[in-house]
Coordinates of C-alpha atoms in Angstrom, one line a residue:
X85 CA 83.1 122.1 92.3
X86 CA 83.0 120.5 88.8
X87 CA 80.1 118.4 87.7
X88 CA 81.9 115.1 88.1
X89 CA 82.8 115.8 91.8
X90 CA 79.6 117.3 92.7
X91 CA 77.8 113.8 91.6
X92 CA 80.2 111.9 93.1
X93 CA 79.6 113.8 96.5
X94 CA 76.1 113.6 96.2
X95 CA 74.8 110.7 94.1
X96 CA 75.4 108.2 96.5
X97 CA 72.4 106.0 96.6
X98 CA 69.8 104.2 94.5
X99 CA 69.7 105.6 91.1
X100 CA 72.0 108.0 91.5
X101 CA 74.7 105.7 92.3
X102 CA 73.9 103.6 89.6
X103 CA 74.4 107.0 87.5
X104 CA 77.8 107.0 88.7
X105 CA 78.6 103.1 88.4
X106 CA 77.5 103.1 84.6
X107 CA 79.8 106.5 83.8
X108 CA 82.5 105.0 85.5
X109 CA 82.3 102.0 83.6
X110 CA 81.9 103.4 80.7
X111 CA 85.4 105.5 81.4
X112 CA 86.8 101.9 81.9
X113 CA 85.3 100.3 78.8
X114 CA 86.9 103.0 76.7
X115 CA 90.3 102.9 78.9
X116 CA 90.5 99.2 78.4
X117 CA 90.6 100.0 74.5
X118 CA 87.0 99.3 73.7
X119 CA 84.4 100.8 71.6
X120 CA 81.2 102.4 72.3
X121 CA 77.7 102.6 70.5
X122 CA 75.3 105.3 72.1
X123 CA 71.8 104.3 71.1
X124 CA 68.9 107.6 70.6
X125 CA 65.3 106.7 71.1
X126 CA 62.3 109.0 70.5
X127 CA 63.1 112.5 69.9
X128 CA 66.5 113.0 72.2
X129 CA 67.8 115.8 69.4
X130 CA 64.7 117.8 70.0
X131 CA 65.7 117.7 73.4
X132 CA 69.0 119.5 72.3
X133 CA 71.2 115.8 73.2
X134 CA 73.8 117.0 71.0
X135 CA 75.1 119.8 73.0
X136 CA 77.2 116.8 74.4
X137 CA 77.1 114.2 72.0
X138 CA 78.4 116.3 69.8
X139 CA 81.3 116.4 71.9
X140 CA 81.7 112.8 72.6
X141 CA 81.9 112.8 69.3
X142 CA 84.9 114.6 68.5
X143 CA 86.4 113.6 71.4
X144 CA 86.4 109.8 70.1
X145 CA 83.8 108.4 73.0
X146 CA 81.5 107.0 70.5
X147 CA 82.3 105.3 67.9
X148 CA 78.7 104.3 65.9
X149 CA 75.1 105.5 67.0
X150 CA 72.0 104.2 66.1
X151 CA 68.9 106.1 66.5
X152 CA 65.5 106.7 64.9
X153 CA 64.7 108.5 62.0
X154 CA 63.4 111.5 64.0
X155 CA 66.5 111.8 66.1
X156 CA 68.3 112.1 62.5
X157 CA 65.9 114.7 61.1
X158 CA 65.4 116.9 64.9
X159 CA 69.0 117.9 65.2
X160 CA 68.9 119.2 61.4
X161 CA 65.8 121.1 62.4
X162 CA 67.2 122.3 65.4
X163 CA 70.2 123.5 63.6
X164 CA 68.5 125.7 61.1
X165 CA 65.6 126.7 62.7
X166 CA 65.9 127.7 66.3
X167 CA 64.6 130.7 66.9
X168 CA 61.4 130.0 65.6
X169 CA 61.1 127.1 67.8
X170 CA 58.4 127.6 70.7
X171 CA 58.3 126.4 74.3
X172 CA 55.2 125.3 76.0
X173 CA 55.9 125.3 79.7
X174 CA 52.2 124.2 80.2
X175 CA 52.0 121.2 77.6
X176 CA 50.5 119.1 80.1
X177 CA 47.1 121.7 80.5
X178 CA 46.8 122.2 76.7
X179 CA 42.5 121.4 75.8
X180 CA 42.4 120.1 72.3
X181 CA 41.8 123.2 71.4
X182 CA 44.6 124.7 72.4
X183 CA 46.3 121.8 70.1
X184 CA 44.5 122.7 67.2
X185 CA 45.7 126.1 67.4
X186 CA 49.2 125.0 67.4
X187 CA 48.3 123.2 64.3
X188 CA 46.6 125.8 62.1
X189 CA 49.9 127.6 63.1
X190 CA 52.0 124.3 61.4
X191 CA 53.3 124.4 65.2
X192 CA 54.4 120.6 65.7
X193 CA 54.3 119.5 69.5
X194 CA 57.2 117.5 71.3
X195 CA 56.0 117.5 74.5
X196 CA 57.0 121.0 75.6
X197 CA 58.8 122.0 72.4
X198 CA 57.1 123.1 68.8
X199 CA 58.5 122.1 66.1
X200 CA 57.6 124.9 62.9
X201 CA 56.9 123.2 60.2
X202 CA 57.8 125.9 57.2
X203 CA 61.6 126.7 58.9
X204 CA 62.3 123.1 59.5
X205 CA 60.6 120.2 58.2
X206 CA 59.8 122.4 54.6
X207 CA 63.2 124.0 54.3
X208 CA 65.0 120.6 55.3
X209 CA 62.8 118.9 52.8
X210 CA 63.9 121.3 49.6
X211 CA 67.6 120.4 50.2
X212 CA 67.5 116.7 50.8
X213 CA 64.7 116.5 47.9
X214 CA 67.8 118.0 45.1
X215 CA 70.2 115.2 46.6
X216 CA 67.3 112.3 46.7
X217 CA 66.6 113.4 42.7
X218 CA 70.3 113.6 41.8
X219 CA 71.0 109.7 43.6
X220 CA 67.5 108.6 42.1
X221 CA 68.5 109.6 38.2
X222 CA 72.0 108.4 38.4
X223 CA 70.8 105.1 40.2
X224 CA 73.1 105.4 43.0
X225 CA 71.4 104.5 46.9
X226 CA 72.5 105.7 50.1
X227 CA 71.1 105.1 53.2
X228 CA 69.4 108.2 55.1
X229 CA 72.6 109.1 57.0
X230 CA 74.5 109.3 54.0
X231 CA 72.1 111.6 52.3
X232 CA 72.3 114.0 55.8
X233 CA 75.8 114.2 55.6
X234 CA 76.4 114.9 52.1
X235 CA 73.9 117.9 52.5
X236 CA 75.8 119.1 55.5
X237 CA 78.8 118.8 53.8
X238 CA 77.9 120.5 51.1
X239 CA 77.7 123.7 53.1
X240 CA 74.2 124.9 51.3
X241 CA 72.6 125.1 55.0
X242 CA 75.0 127.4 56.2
X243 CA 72.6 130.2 56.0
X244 CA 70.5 129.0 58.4
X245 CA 72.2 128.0 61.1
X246 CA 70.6 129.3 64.2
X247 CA 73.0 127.7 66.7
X248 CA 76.5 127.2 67.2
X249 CA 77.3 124.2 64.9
X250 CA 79.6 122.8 67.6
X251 CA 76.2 122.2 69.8
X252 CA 74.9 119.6 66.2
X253 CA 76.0 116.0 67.2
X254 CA 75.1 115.5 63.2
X255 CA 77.7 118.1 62.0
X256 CA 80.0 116.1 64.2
X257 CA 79.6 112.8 63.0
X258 CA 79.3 114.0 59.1
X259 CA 82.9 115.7 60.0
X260 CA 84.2 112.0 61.5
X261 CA 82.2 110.0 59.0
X262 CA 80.8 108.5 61.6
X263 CA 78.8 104.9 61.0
X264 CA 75.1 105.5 62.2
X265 CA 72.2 102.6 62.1
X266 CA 69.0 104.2 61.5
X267 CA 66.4 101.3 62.0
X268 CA 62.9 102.0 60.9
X269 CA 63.8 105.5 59.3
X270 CA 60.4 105.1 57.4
X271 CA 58.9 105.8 60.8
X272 CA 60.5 109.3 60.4
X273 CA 58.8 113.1 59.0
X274 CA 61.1 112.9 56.2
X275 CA 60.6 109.2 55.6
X276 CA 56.7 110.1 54.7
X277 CA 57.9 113.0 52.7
X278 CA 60.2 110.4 51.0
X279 CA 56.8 108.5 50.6
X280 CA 54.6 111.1 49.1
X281 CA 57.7 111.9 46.7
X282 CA 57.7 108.2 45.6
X283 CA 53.8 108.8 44.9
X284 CA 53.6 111.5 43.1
X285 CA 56.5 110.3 41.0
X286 CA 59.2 112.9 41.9
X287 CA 61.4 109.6 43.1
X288 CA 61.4 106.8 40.5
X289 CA 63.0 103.4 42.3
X290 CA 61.6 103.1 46.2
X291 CA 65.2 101.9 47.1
X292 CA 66.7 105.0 46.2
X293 CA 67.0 105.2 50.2
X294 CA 68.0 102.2 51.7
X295 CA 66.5 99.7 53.7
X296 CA 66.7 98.8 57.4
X297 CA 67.8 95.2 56.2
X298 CA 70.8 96.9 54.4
X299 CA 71.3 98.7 57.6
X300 CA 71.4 95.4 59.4
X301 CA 74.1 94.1 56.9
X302 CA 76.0 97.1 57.1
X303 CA 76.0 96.5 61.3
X304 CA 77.4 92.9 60.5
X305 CA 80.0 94.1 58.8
X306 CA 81.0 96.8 61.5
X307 CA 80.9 94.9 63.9
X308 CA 82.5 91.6 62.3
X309 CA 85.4 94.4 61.7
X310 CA 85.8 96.2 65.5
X311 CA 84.6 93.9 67.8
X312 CA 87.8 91.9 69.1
X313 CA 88.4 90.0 72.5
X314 CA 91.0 92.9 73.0
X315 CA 88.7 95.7 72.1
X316 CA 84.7 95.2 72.6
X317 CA 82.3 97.1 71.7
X318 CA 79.8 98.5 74.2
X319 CA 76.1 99.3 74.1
X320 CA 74.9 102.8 75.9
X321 CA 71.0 102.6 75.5
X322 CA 69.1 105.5 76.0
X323 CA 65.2 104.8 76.2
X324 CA 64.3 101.8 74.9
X325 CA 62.4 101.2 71.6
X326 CA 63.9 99.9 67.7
X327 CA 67.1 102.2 68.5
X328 CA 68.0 99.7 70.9
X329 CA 66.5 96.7 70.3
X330 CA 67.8 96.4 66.1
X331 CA 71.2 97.0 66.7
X332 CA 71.7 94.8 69.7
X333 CA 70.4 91.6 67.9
X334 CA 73.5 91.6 65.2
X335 CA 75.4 89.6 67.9
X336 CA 73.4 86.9 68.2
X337 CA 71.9 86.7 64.6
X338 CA 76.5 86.6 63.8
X339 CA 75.8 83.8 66.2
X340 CA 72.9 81.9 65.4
X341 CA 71.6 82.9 62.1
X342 CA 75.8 82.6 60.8
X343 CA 77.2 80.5 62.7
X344 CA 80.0 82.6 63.6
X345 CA 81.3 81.5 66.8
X346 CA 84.5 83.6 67.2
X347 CA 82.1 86.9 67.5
X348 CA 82.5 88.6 70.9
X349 CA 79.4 89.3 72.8
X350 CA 78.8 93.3 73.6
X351 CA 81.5 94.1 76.4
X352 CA 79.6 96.8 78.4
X353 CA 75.6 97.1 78.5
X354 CA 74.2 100.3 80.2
X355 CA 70.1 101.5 79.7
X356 CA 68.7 104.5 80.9
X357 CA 64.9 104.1 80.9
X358 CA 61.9 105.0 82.5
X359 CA 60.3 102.3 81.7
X360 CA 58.9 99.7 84.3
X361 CA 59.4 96.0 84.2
X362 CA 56.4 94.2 83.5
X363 CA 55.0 91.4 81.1
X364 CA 56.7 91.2 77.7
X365 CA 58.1 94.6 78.1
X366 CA 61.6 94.8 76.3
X367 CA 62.4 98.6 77.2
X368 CA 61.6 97.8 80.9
X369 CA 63.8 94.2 80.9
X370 CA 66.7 93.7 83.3
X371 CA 69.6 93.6 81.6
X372 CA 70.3 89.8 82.9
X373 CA 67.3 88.8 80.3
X374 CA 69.9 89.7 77.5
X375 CA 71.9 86.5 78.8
X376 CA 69.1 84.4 77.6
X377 CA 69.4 85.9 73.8
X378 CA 73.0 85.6 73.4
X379 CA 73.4 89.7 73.7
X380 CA 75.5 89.5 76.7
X381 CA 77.4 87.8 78.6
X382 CA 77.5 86.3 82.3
X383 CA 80.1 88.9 83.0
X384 CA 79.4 91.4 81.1
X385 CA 79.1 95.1 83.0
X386 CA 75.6 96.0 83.4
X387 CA 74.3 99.1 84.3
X388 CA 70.4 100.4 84.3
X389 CA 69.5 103.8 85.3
X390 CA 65.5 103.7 86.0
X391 CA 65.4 107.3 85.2
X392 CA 64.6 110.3 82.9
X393 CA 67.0 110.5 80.2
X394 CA 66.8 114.1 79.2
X395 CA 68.3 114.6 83.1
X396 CA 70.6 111.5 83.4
X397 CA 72.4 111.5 80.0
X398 CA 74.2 115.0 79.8
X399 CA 75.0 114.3 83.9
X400 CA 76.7 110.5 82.3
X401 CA 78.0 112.4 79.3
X402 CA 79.7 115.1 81.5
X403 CA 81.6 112.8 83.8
X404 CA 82.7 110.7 80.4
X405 CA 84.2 114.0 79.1
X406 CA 85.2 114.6 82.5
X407 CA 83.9 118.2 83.0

């Protein structure tokens, strides 16, 4: 049995139907000739996301992401440092001595993963530093996706790969050029290290990376150019946060702030959170309080899955890629 027909069989019920309501529709979105954006909160690349995102990917199933800065940085980390990453089964008895242990070994903690500092974050940060200088002294910007991609596509971390590269959803989208928002990258290990550069006078102009309100313009544009009443574009949200919340508002700021009436709203809308409803809460608000901000529509397919997304993505992903 297949993955796709053993959750059909079983996932029945609650949140597991709703599982299988928001893959189906999002099968239908793409058959009806729309687009996708898959949005990345927290640190989904450290949980090793792109095994399949990669694969949506190439397979066309996604057609922009935006994520956070760390989800940019992790799968780069993951890629070239692997095997020196560490598992800690027992994260949740750790004393704080335990923790300061991990960090007099430059072991940084993601829950139940270490990330090592010297293989990942220090040998990530000598490649991107060349390509920051070279754009800083020729006065050229990019914004921090760009600067990924033209490292990756230079080849010069080749010798470190320490997985297959066809499990790096950021190898994949630097081989399709694929649009990525990156809201808050400052909020990001790199982005400090793009800080203390600026500091110590390494980086001359600040802007050499560019800003979330560029990345805001560059959405306009996107989506001003794909988003048709014959092909929408729809919105897979994975944990809530600035991933999720920057990138949903260019709808109605094409609508409000320019007056741009003939804008479609987003034509599928599906969150997987585990975050409750309650007072104020954005990451734990029904879909339907989109309506009320001119995100979505009356009809528009909506889909939450009150869940964990490191279990409920790849189970989405896998019946979208129909394994």
């Amino acid at each position: 049995m297949n993955v796709t027909n053993f959750l059909k069989h079983h996932y029945r019920h609650f949140n597991a139907a709703a599982l299988i309501d928001a893959a189906e529709g999002y099968n239908k979105h793409l058959a009806e000739g729309g687009k996708m954006m898959i949005t990345l909160a927290g640190a989904m690349s450290t949980a090793e996301m792109g095994i399949q995102l990669a694969e949506l990917i190439r397979q066309d199933k996604v057609q922009i992401i935006s994520c956070t800065g760390a989800n940019l940085e992790e799968d780069i980390f993951n890629l070239v440092a692997h095997d020196f990453y560490e598992r800690v089964p027992n994260y949740r008895d750790l004393t704080a001595a335990d923790e300061q242990a991990l960090l007099e070994r430059h072991m940084n903690r993601v829950t139940d993963t270490c990330i090592p500092e010297e293989e990942a974050m220090r040998r990530l940060e000598h490649s991107v530093l060349k390509f920051w200088e070279q754009a800083d002294k020729a006065g050229e910007r990019y914004f921090p996706h760009e600067f990924f991609y033209q490292i990756l596509k230079s080849g010069e971390l080749e010798q470190y790969y320490q997985i297959d590269p066809k499990d790096s959803w950021m190898l994949a989208a630097a081989e399709k050029n694929l649009p990525i928002i990156c809201p808050g990258w400052e909020d990001s290990t790199l982005g400090n290290i793009f800080a203390g550069h600026v500091i110590s006078g390494d980086i001359k102009n600040v802007h050499t990376v560019r800003t979330g309100i560029e990345y805001m313009i560059y959405l306009a544009e996107w989506y001003t150019n794909q988003a048709t009443e014959e092909s929408k574009v729809g919105f897979f949200q994975i944990g809530g946060g600035i991933a999720g919340d920057f990138p949903i508002c260019v709808v109605p700021m094409l609508h409000q702030d320019l007056q741009r009436t003939s804008v479609p709203l987003w034509g599928y809308f599906c969150q997987i959170s585990d975050s409750t409803t309650s007072y104020g809460s954005y990451s734990g608000a029904v879909p339907n309080e989109k309506i009320t901000w001119g995100k979505l529509g009356q009809d528009t397919p909506k889909f939450i899955i009150e869940s964990d997304a490191t279990i409920v993505a790849p189970l989405v992903f896998a019946m979208v890629l129909g394994q």
